[in-house]
Amino acid sequence: VEFLYCDLASMKSIRQFVQQFRAKNCPLHVLVNNAGVMLVPERKTEDGFEEHFGLNYLGHFLLTNLLLDTLKQSGTHSHNARIITVSSATHYVGKLHLNDLQSRCSYSPHGAYAQSKLALVLFTYQLQHLLTANGSHVTANVVDPGVVNTELYKHVFWVVKVVKWMTAWLFFKTPEEGASTTIYAAVSPELEGAGGCYLYNEERTKSADVAYDEELQRRLWTESCKMVGISDEASRLP
C-alpha cells in the first residue's frame, strides 16, 4: 500500500495528486470516490464552493475527469476499469438547484447534503453514457452503502448522537459491512462490463426518478466543467 495525499476540498490539491500519480506511470483499474462530509454548518472550501457540493461532488467530479485517460488506457475488453462512486439514500429526497448549486439563497445542511448526493448519481449516469459513446473499456456505477456507524455523523444534533450511540449496534452497519457493496462493485465478475447501475446491498436497484433525467444530467455535467475549469469537450474524448 502506498499513500498519496489528496484533499478533495481543494482543486489545487486534486491536480497535484493527479500529477504525482501520473508520474508513477501506473495503471488504474479501480477508482473509488468515497470522501464526504454531512450536515456541516454553512461554510466554503478554499475555492469558494459550498462545502457539501464542493467536497462531496465537485472534488470527485474533477478527480475522475483528470484520471479518465489513465482509466481508459488501463481497461481492456475482458477486464474493464471501474469507477465506483459512493452516494446515499438521502439522494432520494434531494433536489438539484441548477441556478443555486452553492445554496446561497437559502442554506440548509440537510438540503445541501442531499443535493450533493443526488449530483453524484446524476454524474455517474452521464459519465457512463459518455464512456459508452466513446467505446471506452471503463464502467461507472454508484453505490448506497446504507446507514454506517462512522464519524460522518459528528455534526448532527446532540439528541441524534445519543440515539445513535444507544442504537448503533442494532440499526447501523459496521464500517466493514458498509464497505461490502463498494467492494462488490469493484471486483465482482457479475458486474464486468456493466455500468450505470445504482447498487444497494450488492444488488442493482432503482435510484430516484429525477436521476434518470438525461437533460438534467447533461446540464449538471456542463455546469460542473465550468466550475472546476475543465473543457466539456475534452472530457468526452476517448
C-alpha positions as a printed Julia matrix, in Angstrom:
238×3 Matrix{Float64}:
   0.0     0.0     0.0
   1.32    3.41   -0.94
  -0.26    6.64    0.3
  -0.56    9.82   -1.77
  -2.16   12.86   -0.14
  -5.23   14.38   -1.76
  -7.62   16.93   -0.25
 -10.93   16.59   -2.11
 -11.96   20.04   -0.85
  -9.1    21.66   -2.8
  -8.93   21.81   -6.58
  -5.2    22.59   -6.31
  -4.58   19.52   -4.14
  -6.53   17.29   -6.55
  -4.49   18.5    -9.52
  -1.23   17.99   -7.61
  -2.29   14.48   -6.62
  -3.09   13.56  -10.24
   0.32   14.87  -11.36
   2.04   12.74   -8.71
   0.03    9.67   -9.63
   0.63   10.06  -13.37
   4.36   10.46  -12.74
   4.42    6.89  -11.43
   3.19    5.56  -14.81
   0.92    3.09  -13.02
  -2.26    1.62  -14.49
  -5.51    2.47  -12.74
  -8.06   -0.32  -12.66
 -10.37    0.82   -9.86
 -11.24    4.31   -8.64
 -13.48    4.6    -5.58
 -14.91    8.05   -4.87
 -15.75    7.91   -1.18
 -14.83   11.2     0.54
 -17.58   13.19    2.16
 -18.96   15.47    4.85
 -22.51   15.54    6.18
 -24.7    18.25    7.73
 -21.82   20.67    8.26
 -22.64   24.29    9.14
 -22.6    26.74    6.25
 -19.02   27.18    5.12
 -16.91   27.17    1.97
 -13.94   25.26    0.6
 -10.75   27.15   -0.25
 -12.08   27.52   -3.8
 -15.25   29.23   -2.57
 -17.64   26.31   -3.07
 -20.31   25.37   -0.55
 -18.62   22.54    1.34
 -21.09   19.72    0.7
 -21.22   20.43   -3.03
 -17.52   21.26   -3.31
 -16.12   18.29   -1.42
 -18.75   15.58   -1.84
 -19.39   16.24   -5.51
 -17.08   18.67   -7.35
 -13.92   17.18   -5.85
 -14.86   13.74   -7.15
 -16.01   15.19  -10.47
 -12.64   16.83  -11.1
 -10.6    13.88   -9.81
 -12.46   11.41  -12.0
 -12.17   13.55  -15.12
  -8.44   14.12  -14.62
  -7.9    10.36  -14.23
 -10.14    9.3   -17.13
  -7.32    8.97  -19.64
  -5.4     6.64  -17.32
  -8.54    4.6   -16.61
  -9.28    4.27  -20.34
  -5.72    3.12  -21.02
  -5.93    0.57  -18.18
  -9.21   -1.07  -19.11
  -9.48   -3.92  -21.6
 -12.34   -5.65  -23.37
 -12.29   -8.53  -20.89
 -11.37   -6.5   -17.8
 -12.9    -3.04  -17.74
 -11.51   -0.39  -15.43
 -14.14    0.55  -12.85
 -15.27    3.81  -11.28
 -17.34    3.43   -8.12
 -18.92    6.5    -6.56
 -20.47    6.36   -3.1
 -23.76    8.24   -2.78
 -26.53    7.8    -0.21
 -30.22    7.01    0.12
 -30.51   10.7     1.01
 -30.35   11.41   -2.72
 -33.98   10.23   -2.94
 -35.1    13.43   -1.21
 -32.5    15.65   -2.85
 -33.31   18.49   -5.22
 -30.8    19.86   -7.7
 -30.94   23.65   -7.87
 -29.03   24.41  -11.07
 -29.49   28.14  -10.52
 -28.18   27.93   -6.96
 -25.85   24.94   -6.64
 -23.95   26.73   -3.86
 -27.09   27.1    -1.69
 -26.54   30.86   -1.41
 -30.23   31.8    -1.44
 -31.26   29.56    1.44
 -28.82   27.26    3.22
 -29.99   24.01    4.77
 -27.41   21.42    5.88
 -29.85   18.62    5.04
 -30.75   20.11    1.66
 -27.13   20.78    0.71
 -26.07   17.26    1.68
 -28.95   15.64   -0.21
 -28.23   17.76   -3.29
 -24.57   16.7    -3.3
 -25.56   13.03   -3.14
 -28.12   13.41   -5.93
 -25.47   15.15   -8.02
 -23.2    12.11   -7.63
 -25.9     9.82   -9.06
 -26.59   12.16  -11.99
 -22.84   12.42  -12.62
 -22.4     8.64  -12.65
 -25.19    8.1   -15.18
 -23.9    10.83  -17.5
 -20.33    9.55  -17.15
 -21.42    6.04  -18.15
 -23.27    7.48  -21.15
 -20.11    9.25  -22.31
 -17.92    6.19  -21.7
 -20.29    4.0   -23.71
 -20.48    6.54  -26.55
 -16.68    6.61  -26.71
 -16.37    2.82  -26.7
 -14.18    3.01  -23.59
 -13.4    -0.08  -21.54
 -14.41    1.69  -18.34
 -17.62    1.36  -16.3
 -19.12    3.76  -13.79
 -21.51    2.69  -11.03
 -22.91    4.34   -7.92
 -23.25    2.73   -4.5
 -25.52    3.28   -1.5
 -23.59    1.87    1.5
 -26.56    2.05    3.85
 -26.51    3.58    7.35
 -22.99    3.01    8.63
 -21.56    3.68   12.08
 -18.8     6.17   11.25
 -17.69    9.67   12.26
 -19.79   11.12    9.43
 -22.49   11.92   12.0
 -20.39   14.25   14.15
 -22.34   17.34   13.04
 -25.82   16.02   13.84
 -27.88   17.39   16.76
 -26.76   16.08   20.17
 -30.04   14.18   20.73
 -29.44   12.28   17.49
 -25.9    11.5    18.66
 -27.28   10.0    21.89
 -29.82    7.9    20.0
 -27.11    6.77   17.58
 -24.83    5.8    20.48
 -27.62    3.74   22.05
 -28.9     2.03   18.91
 -25.94    1.83   16.51
 -25.26   -1.79   17.44
 -28.77   -2.71   16.33
 -29.58   -0.47   13.36
 -26.25    0.69   11.94
 -23.84   -1.25    9.76
 -20.24   -1.6    10.8
 -17.7     0.1     8.5
 -16.79   -3.34    7.16
 -20.43   -4.11    6.37
 -20.88   -0.66    4.85
 -17.93   -1.25    2.52
 -19.27   -4.55    1.19
 -21.27   -3.13   -1.73
 -18.38   -0.88   -2.77
 -16.06   -3.89   -2.81
 -18.67   -5.85   -4.74
 -18.84   -3.09   -7.34
 -15.05   -3.02   -7.59
 -14.31   -6.72   -8.02
 -17.43   -8.78   -8.73
 -17.31  -10.74  -12.01
 -21.09  -10.25  -12.22
 -20.55   -6.56  -12.92
 -17.88   -6.98  -15.59
 -18.81   -4.59  -18.38
 -21.92   -3.35  -16.54
 -22.18    0.36  -15.87
 -24.77    2.96  -14.97
 -26.09    0.89  -12.06
 -27.3     2.01   -8.63
 -26.24   -0.64   -6.12
 -27.52   -1.34   -2.63
 -26.74   -4.44   -0.55
 -24.82   -5.86   -3.51
 -27.87   -5.68   -5.76
 -28.94   -3.4    -8.59
 -31.84   -1.21   -7.56
 -33.69    1.88   -8.73
 -32.46    5.34   -7.85
 -34.62    8.46   -7.6
 -36.7     9.14  -10.71
 -35.1    12.55  -11.24
 -31.67   10.93  -11.51
 -32.69    9.42  -14.87
 -33.42   12.85  -16.36
 -30.86   12.91  -19.2
 -31.25   16.63  -19.82
 -30.56   17.34  -16.14
 -27.54   15.02  -16.28
 -26.11   16.93  -19.25
 -26.78   20.35  -17.75
 -25.14   19.4   -14.45
 -22.12   17.98  -16.32
 -21.67   21.16  -18.37
 -22.03   23.41  -15.34
 -19.61   21.25  -13.34
 -16.98   21.54  -16.08
 -17.25   25.32  -15.88
 -16.99   25.33  -12.09
 -13.82   23.22  -11.93
 -12.24   24.73  -15.02
 -12.04   21.82  -17.44
 -13.16   21.54  -21.04
 -16.53   19.92  -21.55
 -15.43   18.65  -24.96
 -12.11   17.31  -23.69
 -13.87   15.2   -21.09
 -15.84   13.48  -23.86
 -12.84   12.35  -25.88
 -11.97    8.61  -25.95
